[in-house]
Tab-separated table of C-alpha atoms and ligand atoms in Angstrom:
chain	number	residue	atom	x	y	z
A	1	UNK	CA	52.806	80.487	238.622
A	2	UNK	CA	52.107	78.927	235.274
A	3	UNK	CA	55.426	77.153	233.025
A	4	UNK	CA	55.967	79.552	230.581
A	5	UNK	CA	56.198	78.553	227.129
A	6	UNK	CA	58.489	80.193	225.749
A	7	UNK	CA	58.404	80.038	221.516
A	8	UNK	CA	62.784	80.815	221.621
A	9	UNK	CA	63.287	77.028	222.847
A	10	UNK	CA	60.789	76.121	219.763
A	11	UNK	CA	61.829	78.118	217.629
A	12	UNK	CA	66.323	76.903	219.025
A	13	UNK	CA	65.237	73.176	218.161
A	14	UNK	CA	63.165	73.690	214.989
A	15	UNK	CA	65.694	76.019	213.479
A	16	UNK	CA	68.791	73.638	214.258
A	17	UNK	CA	66.616	70.619	212.516
A	18	UNK	CA	65.846	72.648	209.276
A	19	UNK	CA	69.332	73.707	208.501
A	20	UNK	CA	70.680	70.650	209.134
A	21	UNK	CA	68.207	69.186	206.749
A	22	UNK	CA	68.726	72.365	203.614
A	23	UNK	CA	72.495	71.518	204.513
A	24	UNK	CA	71.827	68.222	203.428
A	25	UNK	CA	70.201	69.187	200.097
A	26	UNK	CA	72.412	71.678	199.430
A	27	UNK	CA	74.593	68.208	199.284
A	28	UNK	CA	72.895	67.912	196.400
A	29	UNK	CA	72.671	70.499	194.964
A	30	UNK	CA	69.352	71.677	195.754
A	31	UNK	CA	69.005	75.630	197.208
A	32	UNK	CA	65.675	75.441	198.835
A	33	UNK	CA	64.072	79.057	197.990
A	34	UNK	CA	60.964	81.203	199.670
A	35	UNK	CA	59.432	82.754	196.898
A	36	UNK	CA	57.882	85.867	198.941
A	37	UNK	CA	55.045	88.178	197.140
A	38	UNK	CA	53.584	91.445	199.079
A	39	UNK	CA	51.094	93.673	197.557
A	40	UNK	CA	51.590	97.491	198.600
A	41	UNK	CA	53.635	98.958	201.550
A	42	UNK	CA	51.054	97.424	204.636
A	43	UNK	CA	53.485	98.515	207.756
A	44	UNK	CA	52.598	95.197	209.328
A	45	UNK	CA	53.010	92.403	206.015
A	46	UNK	CA	56.836	94.708	205.244
A	47	UNK	CA	57.237	93.735	208.639
A	48	UNK	CA	56.344	90.168	208.879
A	49	UNK	CA	58.658	89.603	205.448
A	50	UNK	CA	61.410	91.014	207.097
A	51	UNK	CA	60.931	88.010	210.115
A	52	UNK	CA	60.522	85.844	207.016
A	53	UNK	CA	63.277	86.903	205.571
A	54	UNK	CA	65.494	86.800	208.296
A	55	UNK	CA	63.791	83.319	210.081
A	56	UNK	CA	64.619	82.254	206.417
A	57	UNK	CA	68.257	82.843	206.411
A	58	UNK	CA	69.831	82.034	209.153
A	59	UNK	CA	69.022	78.323	208.419
A	60	UNK	CA	69.822	78.600	204.790
A	61	UNK	CA	66.359	79.075	203.558
A	62	UNK	CA	67.439	82.071	199.905
A	63	UNK	CA	64.793	84.017	200.215
A	64	UNK	CA	63.019	85.975	196.942
A	65	UNK	CA	61.002	88.702	197.607
A	66	UNK	CA	58.698	90.828	195.206
A	67	UNK	CA	56.445	93.564	195.824
A	68	UNK	CA	53.812	95.091	193.918
A	69	UNK	CA	51.755	98.320	193.712
A	70	UNK	CA	48.682	98.414	195.180
A	71	UNK	CA	47.568	98.838	192.271
A	72	UNK	CA	48.784	95.410	190.555
A	73	UNK	CA	46.438	94.570	188.521
A	74	UNK	CA	45.014	90.602	188.602
A	75	UNK	CA	45.845	89.448	185.695
A	76	UNK	CA	49.422	91.389	187.224
A	77	UNK	CA	49.539	88.683	189.925
A	78	UNK	CA	48.873	85.371	188.256
A	79	UNK	CA	51.748	86.132	185.488
A	80	UNK	CA	54.168	86.583	188.317
A	81	UNK	CA	52.280	83.712	190.367
A	82	UNK	CA	52.271	81.585	187.814
A	83	UNK	CA	56.104	82.259	186.441
A	84	UNK	CA	56.906	82.021	190.157
A	85	UNK	CA	54.696	77.907	189.677
A	86	UNK	CA	57.215	77.543	186.369
A	87	UNK	CA	60.522	78.585	188.810
A	88	UNK	CA	62.144	75.041	189.429
A	89	UNK	CA	64.711	77.219	191.881
A	90	UNK	CA	61.552	78.554	193.694
A	91	UNK	CA	60.012	75.190	195.990
A	92	UNK	CA	58.030	77.529	197.747
A	93	UNK	CA	55.795	80.792	197.613
A	94	UNK	CA	53.900	82.898	201.150
A	95	UNK	CA	51.678	84.935	199.261
A	96	UNK	CA	51.302	87.896	201.912
A	97	UNK	CA	46.948	88.281	201.965
A	98	UNK	CA	44.655	90.079	203.003
A	99	UNK	CA	44.520	90.849	199.654
A	100	UNK	CA	43.903	94.880	198.287
A	101	UNK	CA	39.779	94.726	197.571
A	102	UNK	CA	39.569	94.664	194.088
A	103	UNK	CA	41.628	90.810	193.711
A	104	UNK	CA	39.257	88.230	194.015
A	105	UNK	CA	40.830	85.819	197.111
A	106	UNK	CA	39.795	82.890	196.501
A	107	UNK	CA	40.407	82.766	192.797
A	108	UNK	CA	43.869	83.877	193.937
A	109	UNK	CA	44.533	81.239	196.506
A	110	UNK	CA	44.394	79.033	194.054
A	111	UNK	CA	46.217	79.911	191.394
A	112	UNK	CA	49.217	78.610	193.112
A	113	UNK	CA	50.996	75.681	192.608
A	114	UNK	CA	49.663	73.090	195.726
A	115	UNK	CA	52.713	71.832	195.545
A	116	UNK	CA	54.496	74.888	196.343
A	117	UNK	CA	51.907	76.641	199.354
A	118	UNK	CA	53.975	76.670	202.002
A	119	UNK	CA	51.002	78.219	204.027
A	120	UNK	CA	48.570	76.852	203.185
A	121	UNK	CA	46.788	78.518	201.321
A	122	UNK	CA	44.610	76.762	198.369
A	123	UNK	CA	41.943	75.224	198.330
A	124	UNK	CA	43.812	71.319	198.339
A	125	UNK	CA	46.208	71.809	201.130
A	126	UNK	CA	42.594	72.948	203.167
A	127	UNK	CA	41.034	69.475	202.253
A	128	UNK	CA	44.386	67.410	203.053
A	129	UNK	CA	43.365	69.075	207.008
A	130	UNK	CA	39.989	67.768	206.630
A	131	UNK	CA	40.616	63.975	205.442
A	132	UNK	CA	43.393	64.216	207.722
A	133	UNK	CA	45.764	63.372	204.327
A	134	UNK	CA	49.522	63.945	204.805
A	135	UNK	CA	52.252	65.202	201.943
A	136	UNK	CA	50.424	68.960	202.082
A	137	UNK	CA	51.528	71.925	204.417
A	138	UNK	CA	49.139	72.647	206.852
A	139	UNK	CA	48.871	76.684	207.125
A	140	UNK	CA	52.009	77.604	209.696
A	141	UNK	CA	50.207	79.506	212.289
A	142	UNK	CA	48.598	76.623	213.757
A	143	UNK	CA	51.211	74.376	212.902
A	144	UNK	CA	53.386	76.210	214.979
A	145	UNK	CA	50.607	75.764	218.554
A	146	UNK	CA	50.724	71.849	217.394
A	147	UNK	CA	55.036	72.008	217.143
A	148	UNK	CA	54.540	74.561	220.723
A	149	UNK	CA	52.766	71.760	222.656
A	150	UNK	CA	54.963	68.848	221.634
A	151	UNK	CA	58.412	70.911	222.030
A	152	UNK	CA	57.103	71.268	225.786
A	153	UNK	CA	55.520	67.324	225.642
A	154	UNK	CA	51.293	68.193	226.424
A	155	UNK	CA	50.083	65.648	225.959
A	156	UNK	CA	46.515	65.757	224.251
A	157	UNK	CA	44.775	62.812	223.203
A	158	UNK	CA	41.828	62.793	225.372
A	159	UNK	CA	42.048	65.491	226.554
A	160	UNK	CA	39.130	69.120	226.016
A	161	UNK	CA	40.596	71.593	224.115
A	162	UNK	CA	38.802	74.429	223.415
A	163	UNK	CA	39.806	76.826	219.998
A	164	UNK	CA	38.071	80.071	220.595
A	165	UNK	CA	38.730	81.966	217.072
A	166	UNK	CA	37.198	80.029	213.969
A	167	UNK	CA	39.254	81.293	210.574
A	168	UNK	CA	40.333	79.987	208.360
A	169	UNK	CA	43.646	80.724	208.093
A	170	UNK	CA	44.087	79.909	212.288
A	171	UNK	CA	40.920	78.346	214.565
A	172	UNK	CA	39.577	75.611	212.147
A	173	UNK	CA	42.671	73.708	210.982
A	174	UNK	CA	44.007	73.975	214.356
A	175	UNK	CA	40.309	72.988	216.120
A	176	UNK	CA	40.986	70.255	212.810
A	177	UNK	CA	45.212	68.472	214.511
A	178	UNK	CA	43.860	68.343	217.888
A	179	UNK	CA	41.232	66.560	216.240
A	180	UNK	CA	43.513	64.697	214.688
A	181	UNK	CA	45.653	63.803	217.184
A	182	UNK	CA	42.215	62.251	220.030
A	183	UNK	CA	41.819	65.675	221.704
A	184	UNK	CA	38.130	66.098	222.041
A	185	UNK	CA	37.972	69.270	220.470
A	186	UNK	CA	35.243	72.584	221.194
A	187	UNK	CA	35.334	75.029	218.546
A	188	UNK	CA	33.798	78.611	220.162
A	189	UNK	CA	32.942	81.938	218.185
A	190	UNK	CA	31.333	85.098	218.858
A	191	UNK	CA	27.887	82.683	219.058
A	192	UNK	CA	28.998	80.038	221.478
A	193	UNK	CA	26.447	81.029	224.917
A	194	UNK	CA	28.620	81.297	228.117
A	195	UNK	CA	32.550	82.108	226.498
A	196	UNK	CA	33.847	81.242	229.988
A	197	UNK	CA	31.803	77.656	231.598
A	198	UNK	CA	33.507	76.603	227.688
A	199	UNK	CA	37.095	78.087	228.086
A	200	UNK	CA	36.426	77.669	232.232
A	201	UNK	CA	35.537	73.246	230.781
A	202	UNK	CA	38.286	72.599	228.564
A	203	UNK	CA	42.501	70.795	229.635
A	204	UNK	CA	43.879	72.914	227.018
A	205	UNK	CA	42.842	75.936	225.690
A	206	UNK	CA	44.085	77.493	222.112
A	207	UNK	CA	43.165	81.634	221.587
A	208	UNK	CA	42.733	83.322	218.290
A	209	UNK	CA	40.261	85.840	218.790
A	210	UNK	CA	41.263	88.831	217.733
A	211	UNK	CA	40.577	90.589	221.118
A	212	UNK	CA	43.558	91.611	223.341
A	213	UNK	CA	43.489	90.181	227.042
A	214	UNK	CA	39.441	88.984	226.437
A	215	UNK	CA	40.489	86.038	228.148
A	216	UNK	CA	41.380	86.963	232.178
A	217	UNK	CA	41.100	85.114	235.250
A	218	UNK	CA	37.131	84.448	235.006
A	219	UNK	CA	37.638	82.033	231.747
A	220	UNK	CA	40.925	79.925	233.451
A	221	UNK	CA	41.668	77.495	235.797
A	222	UNK	CA	44.728	75.661	236.922
A	223	UNK	CA	45.389	72.727	234.961
A	224	UNK	CA	44.894	74.633	231.448
A	225	UNK	CA	47.744	75.068	228.713
A	226	UNK	CA	46.711	78.247	227.403
A	227	UNK	CA	48.571	78.611	223.398
A	228	UNK	CA	47.572	82.164	222.363
A	229	UNK	CA	47.576	82.920	218.840
A	230	UNK	CA	46.781	87.082	219.134
A	231	UNK	CA	48.469	89.725	218.290
A	232	UNK	CA	46.484	92.436	219.000
A	233	UNK	CA	48.323	96.062	219.984
A	234	UNK	CA	46.314	97.441	223.686
A	235	UNK	CA	45.187	101.191	224.624
A	236	UNK	CA	48.594	101.708	225.805
A	237	UNK	CA	50.492	100.841	221.718
A	238	UNK	CA	51.754	97.773	223.720
A	239	UNK	CA	51.692	94.329	221.753
A	240	UNK	CA	49.191	91.537	224.192
A	241	UNK	CA	46.900	88.309	222.863
A	242	UNK	CA	43.658	87.422	223.726
A	243	UNK	CA	44.603	85.552	227.100
A	244	UNK	CA	45.373	88.526	230.484
A	245	UNK	CA	48.676	86.913	230.535
A	246	UNK	CA	48.821	88.686	234.021
A	247	UNK	CA	45.717	86.927	235.200
A	248	UNK	CA	46.120	83.847	234.372
A	249	UNK	CA	49.607	83.410	235.301
A	250	UNK	CA	48.179	83.296	238.419
A	251	UNK	CA	46.095	80.914	237.412
A	252	UNK	CA	46.443	77.804	234.801
A	253	UNK	CA	49.401	75.561	234.170
A	254	UNK	CA	50.866	76.955	231.342
A	255	UNK	CA	50.942	78.952	228.118
A	256	UNK	CA	52.512	80.950	225.742
A	257	UNK	CA	53.955	84.298	225.805
A	258	UNK	CA	52.904	87.686	224.233
A	259	UNK	CA	55.633	88.498	222.474
A	260	UNK	CA	57.809	85.455	222.435
A	261	UNK	CA	54.955	82.725	221.624
A	262	UNK	CA	53.477	81.207	218.764
A	263	UNK	CA	54.704	84.139	216.659
A	264	UNK	CA	57.527	83.815	216.585
A	265	UNK	CA	57.796	80.243	216.797
A	266	UNK	CA	55.454	80.834	213.358
A	267	UNK	CA	58.579	81.436	210.401
A	268	UNK	CA	60.287	78.850	212.307
A	269	UNK	CA	57.595	77.058	210.572
A	270	UNK	CA	57.132	78.463	207.431
A	271	UNK	CA	61.260	78.470	206.535
A	272	UNK	CA	60.957	73.863	207.303
A	273	UNK	CA	57.690	73.615	204.990
A	274	UNK	CA	60.407	74.824	202.275
A	275	UNK	CA	62.954	72.358	203.226
A	276	UNK	CA	59.961	70.058	203.194
A	277	UNK	CA	59.710	71.180	200.139
A	278	UNK	CA	62.790	71.116	198.552
A	279	UNK	CA	63.385	68.015	199.899
A	280	UNK	CA	59.925	66.592	198.081
A	281	UNK	CA	61.365	67.774	194.410
A	282	UNK	CA	64.302	65.585	194.831
B	301	NAP	P1	39.452	86.552	212.500
B	301	NAP	O1	39.330	86.176	211.505
B	301	NAP	O2	39.877	87.830	212.966
B	301	NAP	O3	39.124	85.800	213.650
B	301	NAP	C1	39.127	86.132	214.959
B	301	NAP	C2	37.278	84.522	215.318
B	301	NAP	O4	37.304	84.859	216.981
B	301	NAP	C3	35.922	84.922	215.059
B	301	NAP	O5	36.092	82.882	214.248
B	301	NAP	C4	35.442	84.893	215.718
B	301	NAP	O6	34.112	85.474	215.660
B	301	NAP	C5	36.825	85.237	216.792
B	301	NAP	N1	35.930	85.802	218.048
B	301	NAP	C6	35.875	87.474	217.790
B	301	NAP	N2	34.944	88.179	218.796
B	301	NAP	C7	35.047	87.363	219.928
B	301	NAP	C8	34.288	87.580	221.014
B	301	NAP	N3	34.170	88.301	221.756
B	301	NAP	N4	33.885	86.022	221.604
B	301	NAP	C9	33.906	85.282	221.172
B	301	NAP	N5	34.471	84.655	219.767
B	301	NAP	C10	35.143	86.225	219.010
B	301	NAP	O7	41.488	86.698	213.089
B	301	NAP	P2	42.554	85.378	212.652
B	301	NAP	O8	43.350	86.404	211.370
B	301	NAP	O9	42.172	84.386	213.261
B	301	NAP	O10	43.789	86.156	213.642
B	301	NAP	C11	42.713	85.420	214.853
B	301	NAP	C12	44.094	86.567	215.884
B	301	NAP	O11	45.141	85.797	215.931
B	301	NAP	C13	44.512	87.489	215.476
B	301	NAP	O12	44.827	88.645	217.149
B	301	NAP	C14	45.756	87.884	215.328
B	301	NAP	O13	46.885	89.175	215.102
B	301	NAP	C15	46.845	86.828	215.090
B	301	NAP	N6	47.291	85.936	214.370
B	301	NAP	C16	48.285	85.823	214.550
B	301	NAP	C17	49.425	84.742	214.372
B	301	NAP	C18	50.392	84.581	214.600
B	301	NAP	O14	51.803	84.168	213.236
B	301	NAP	N7	50.739	84.508	215.729
B	301	NAP	C19	48.597	84.665	212.754
B	301	NAP	C20	47.837	85.207	212.142
B	301	NAP	C21	46.646	85.515	213.185
B	301	NAP	P3	33.004	84.404	214.769
B	301	NAP	O15	33.605	83.981	213.137
B	301	NAP	O16	31.621	84.064	214.879
B	301	NAP	O17	33.190	86.267	213.768
């Protein structure tokens, strides 16, 4: 039976450190603050915003929410982003995406001050991930994967890792982060030939495909560590990952659950990034 890599355990350790750092900043008159910008009323975004707000407030990070109508113009959104860039009391900005189709995502996200880009959405922060330059914030979800691996002492150097999914928000950055830690990384996607064999070959599997329970027993073998990033709803309406949890439990060495794995760690990483951004203003 596999070890379950519980997000709650990682969250507890992360939150304790973040709360201590936030407290230390407050003694110097700095209150770490996150601004969340949302356009429209998508249920998943409202739910993420609620979870992020709760998590931030629990560790002493203030949160200001800005809800614009879905039909807000690019100029209106720019005006808000520029206002937040200029506001010294705001240390991090979380822009909930995807943006409505009438807005140019490339232009909007790059309007954000890179120093406040705590979810790594600007090209400047992506470039820092690519060049391994320190000082920028990597996107919160891939960072959460790394926090989990580190918390449970999973060795990465020399290991074969496969990342299934190559999005800019998860797959590509996590592949680069694993490479940076000296894993030998394969980045797989929908054109990969014989994906089950490619995944079986790896010691560490990061599943970020967005397909409910896609990685079943034929993809897995003994000794693997599996990090399941997927958040999907199955045919019964249940929240499930990209990995068939029951099948994996019987086969692999360790795996994250869904829910209660990567998703729960992501908002703690977000709070940590806001506190780090505030520390850099000292
Ligand atoms: P995405 O942009 O849709 O990317 C999915 C990737 O998976 C693509 O690269 C795609 O390949 C690949 N893929 C899709 N079907 C495949 C298949 N049958 N075989 C092999 N590869 C396949 O998704 P995302 O935004 O990265 O999100 C992935 C999952 O993570 C989703 O379930 C999402 O809800 C979840 N997520 C979780 C968090 C969190 O905090 N836990 C945060 C973000 C996302 P191609 O490039 O070839 O099309």
